[in-house]
XYZ file of C-alpha atoms in Angstrom:
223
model
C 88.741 117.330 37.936
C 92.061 115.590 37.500
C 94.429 115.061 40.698
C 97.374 116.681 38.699
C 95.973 119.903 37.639
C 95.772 120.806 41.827
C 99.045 118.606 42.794
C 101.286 120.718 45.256
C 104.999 121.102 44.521
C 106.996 118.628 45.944
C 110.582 117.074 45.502
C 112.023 113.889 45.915
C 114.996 114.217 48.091
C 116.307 111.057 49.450
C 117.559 110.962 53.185
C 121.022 110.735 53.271
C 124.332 110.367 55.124
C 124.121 111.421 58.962
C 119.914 111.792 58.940
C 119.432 108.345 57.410
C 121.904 106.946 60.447
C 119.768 108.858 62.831
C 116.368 108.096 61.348
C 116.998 104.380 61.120
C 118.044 104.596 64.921
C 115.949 106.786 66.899
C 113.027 105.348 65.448
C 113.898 101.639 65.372
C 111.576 100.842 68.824
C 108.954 102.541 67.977
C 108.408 102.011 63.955
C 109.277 98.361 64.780
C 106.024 97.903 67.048
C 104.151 99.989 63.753
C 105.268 97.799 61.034
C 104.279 94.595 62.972
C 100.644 96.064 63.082
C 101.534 96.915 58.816
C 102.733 93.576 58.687
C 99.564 92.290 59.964
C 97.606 93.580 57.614
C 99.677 92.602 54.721
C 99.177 88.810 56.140
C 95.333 88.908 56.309
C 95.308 89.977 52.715
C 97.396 88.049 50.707
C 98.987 84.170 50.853
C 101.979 83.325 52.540
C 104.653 82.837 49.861
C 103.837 85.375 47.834
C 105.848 88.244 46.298
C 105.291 91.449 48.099
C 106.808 94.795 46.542
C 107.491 97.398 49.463
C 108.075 101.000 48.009
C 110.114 103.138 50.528
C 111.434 101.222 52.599
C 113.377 103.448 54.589
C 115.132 101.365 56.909
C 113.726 98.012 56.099
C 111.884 96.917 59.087
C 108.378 96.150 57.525
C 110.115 94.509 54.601
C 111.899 92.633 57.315
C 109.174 91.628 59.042
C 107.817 90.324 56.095
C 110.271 88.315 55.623
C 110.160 86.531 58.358
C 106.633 85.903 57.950
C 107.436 83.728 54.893
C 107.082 86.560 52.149
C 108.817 86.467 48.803
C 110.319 90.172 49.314
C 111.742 93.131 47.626
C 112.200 96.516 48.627
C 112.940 100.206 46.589
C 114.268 102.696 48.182
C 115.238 106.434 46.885
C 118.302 106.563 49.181
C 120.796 104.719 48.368
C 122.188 105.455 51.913
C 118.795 103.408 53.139
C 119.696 100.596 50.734
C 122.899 99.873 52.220
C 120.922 100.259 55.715
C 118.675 97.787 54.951
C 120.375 95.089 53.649
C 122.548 95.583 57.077
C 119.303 95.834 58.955
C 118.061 92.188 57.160
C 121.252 90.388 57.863
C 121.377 91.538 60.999
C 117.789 89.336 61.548
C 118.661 86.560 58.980
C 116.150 87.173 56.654
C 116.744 87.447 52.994
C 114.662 90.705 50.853
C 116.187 91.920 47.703
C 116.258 95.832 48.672
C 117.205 98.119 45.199
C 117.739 101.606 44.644
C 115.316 103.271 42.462
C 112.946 106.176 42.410
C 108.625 105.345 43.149
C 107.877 106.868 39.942
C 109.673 104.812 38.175
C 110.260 101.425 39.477
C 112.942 99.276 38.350
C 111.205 96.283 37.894
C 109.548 94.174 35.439
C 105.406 94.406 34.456
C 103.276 91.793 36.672
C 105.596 90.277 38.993
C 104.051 91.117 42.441
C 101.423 89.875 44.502
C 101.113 92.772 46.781
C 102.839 96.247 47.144
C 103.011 97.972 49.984
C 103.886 101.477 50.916
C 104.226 103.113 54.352
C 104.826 106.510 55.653
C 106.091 107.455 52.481
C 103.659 108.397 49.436
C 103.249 112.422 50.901
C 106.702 112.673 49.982
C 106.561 111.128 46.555
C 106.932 114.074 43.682
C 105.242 112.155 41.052
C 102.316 110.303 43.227
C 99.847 109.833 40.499
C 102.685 108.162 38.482
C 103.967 106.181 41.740
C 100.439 104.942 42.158
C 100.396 104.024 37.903
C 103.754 101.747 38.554
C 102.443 100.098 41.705
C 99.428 99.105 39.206
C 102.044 97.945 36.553
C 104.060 96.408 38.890
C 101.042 93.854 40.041
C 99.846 90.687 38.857
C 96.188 91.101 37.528
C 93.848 90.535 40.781
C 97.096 92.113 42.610
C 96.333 94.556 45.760
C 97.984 97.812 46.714
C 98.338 99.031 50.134
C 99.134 102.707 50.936
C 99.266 103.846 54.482
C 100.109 107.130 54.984
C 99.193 110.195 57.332
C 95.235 112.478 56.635
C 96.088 115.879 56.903
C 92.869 116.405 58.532
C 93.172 114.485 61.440
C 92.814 116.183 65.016
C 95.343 117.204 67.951
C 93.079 114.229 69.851
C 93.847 111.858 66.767
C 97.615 112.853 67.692
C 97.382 112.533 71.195
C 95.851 109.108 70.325
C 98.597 108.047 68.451
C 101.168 108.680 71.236
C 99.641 106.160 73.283
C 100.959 103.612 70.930
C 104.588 104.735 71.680
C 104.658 104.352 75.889
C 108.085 103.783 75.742
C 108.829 106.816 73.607
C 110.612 109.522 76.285
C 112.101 112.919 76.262
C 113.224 114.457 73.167
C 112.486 111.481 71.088
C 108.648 111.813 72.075
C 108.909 115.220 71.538
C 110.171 115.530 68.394
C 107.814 112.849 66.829
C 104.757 114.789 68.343
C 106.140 117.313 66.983
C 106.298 116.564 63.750
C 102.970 114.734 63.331
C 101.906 118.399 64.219
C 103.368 120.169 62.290
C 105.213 119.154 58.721
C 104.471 115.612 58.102
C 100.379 116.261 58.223
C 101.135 119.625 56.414
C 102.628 117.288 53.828
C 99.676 114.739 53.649
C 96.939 114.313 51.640
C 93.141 114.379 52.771
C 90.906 111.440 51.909
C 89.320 113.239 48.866
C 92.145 113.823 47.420
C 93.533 110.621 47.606
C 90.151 109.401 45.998
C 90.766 112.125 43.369
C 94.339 110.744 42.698
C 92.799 106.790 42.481
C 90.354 108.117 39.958
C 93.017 108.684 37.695
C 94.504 105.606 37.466
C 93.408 102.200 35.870
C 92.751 100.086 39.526
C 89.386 98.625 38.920
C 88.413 99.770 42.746
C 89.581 100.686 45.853
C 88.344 101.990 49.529
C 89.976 104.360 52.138
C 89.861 103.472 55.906
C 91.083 106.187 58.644
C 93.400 104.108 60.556
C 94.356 106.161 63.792
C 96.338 109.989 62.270
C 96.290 108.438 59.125
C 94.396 106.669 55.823
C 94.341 102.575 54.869
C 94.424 103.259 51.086
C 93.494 99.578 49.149
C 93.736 99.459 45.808
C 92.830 96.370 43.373
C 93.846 95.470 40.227
């Protein structure tokens, strides 16, 4: 049964103003030490050089990170607000990535150009994912790869407890409030692994495989 005929009703509402300030500080320790691990796996996959696509970048720190690894990089981002965070965020580490403003399901960019798109954290909150998966395909060079990683819905209150090891510096209301919300809406927002699978078989990648990786899914797809 097609993926779009049991989609759930979401929106894409960029974060804006005051909460994309507060996001992009509150969180800079803690998704720094998470997009190294991102960044990590980007590196084992694909050449050093090459031109990586990161959808959602939020504050920029994976596409950063990137960057400094040697990666040809550009970012789009929903939020304007973000943009102009990121590009602050990039100069502020010397690194060059040509971040944009456009939506995931509907990328402003040209057929074929990347080596490797990534997206993190991001895809549960896409309104259009079976299209934003289509224009990460279009977007790749044939033998391209696609990496989602994103939260399972059906992962456990151990899972979560799990994942809070990773943050030991995380105190107070910050640790709190991100326990919090793996609880709670962000995992209400996910997908499970057969739906994701569902969604995939929808679209023209000739194959792909979906790893739990800690609260969360390792979606590869390849062109």
């Amino acid at each position: 049964m097609s993926f779009m005929r049991n989609a759930r009703k979401k929106r894409d509402i960029p974060l804006t103003g005051f909460k994309a300030k507060w996001y992009d500080k509150n969180t800079r320790a803690s998704r720094r030490l998470e997009m190294k691990r991102y960044a990590d796996l980007v590196s084992e996959a694909t050449a050093r050089g090459a031109q990586v696509l990161e959808v959602a970048p939020g504050p920029g720190f994976l596409a950063i990170e990137l960057a400094k690894r040697g990666f040809a990089v550009t970012g789009v981002e929903l939020s304007e607000d973000f943009v102009a965070i990121e590009k602050k965020n990039a100069q502020a580490e010397g690194v060059s990535v040509e971040f944009k403003q456009g939506n995931a399901s509907d990328l402003p960019l040209p057929e074929g150009k990347f080596d490797f798109v990534v997206c993190s954290a991001a895809f549960k909150n896409f309104s259009k994912p079976l299209k934003a998966l289509e224009e990460m395909y279009r977007v790749l060079k044939p033998g391209g790869i696609a990496l989602v990683l994103d939260m399972n819905r059906e992962n456990t209150p151990e899972d979560i407890e799990q994942e809070m090891q990773n943050y030991p510096d995380m105190k107070g209301f910050d640790r709190f409030f991100v326990k919090f919300s793996f609880q709670t809406f962000l995992r209400n927002g996910a997908y499970s692994q057969k739906e994701f699978q569902d969604m995939i078989a929808d679209t023209q990648f000739a194959r792909s495989e979906v790893k739990k990786y800690g609260i969360g899914f390792q979606v590869w797809l390849y062109k």
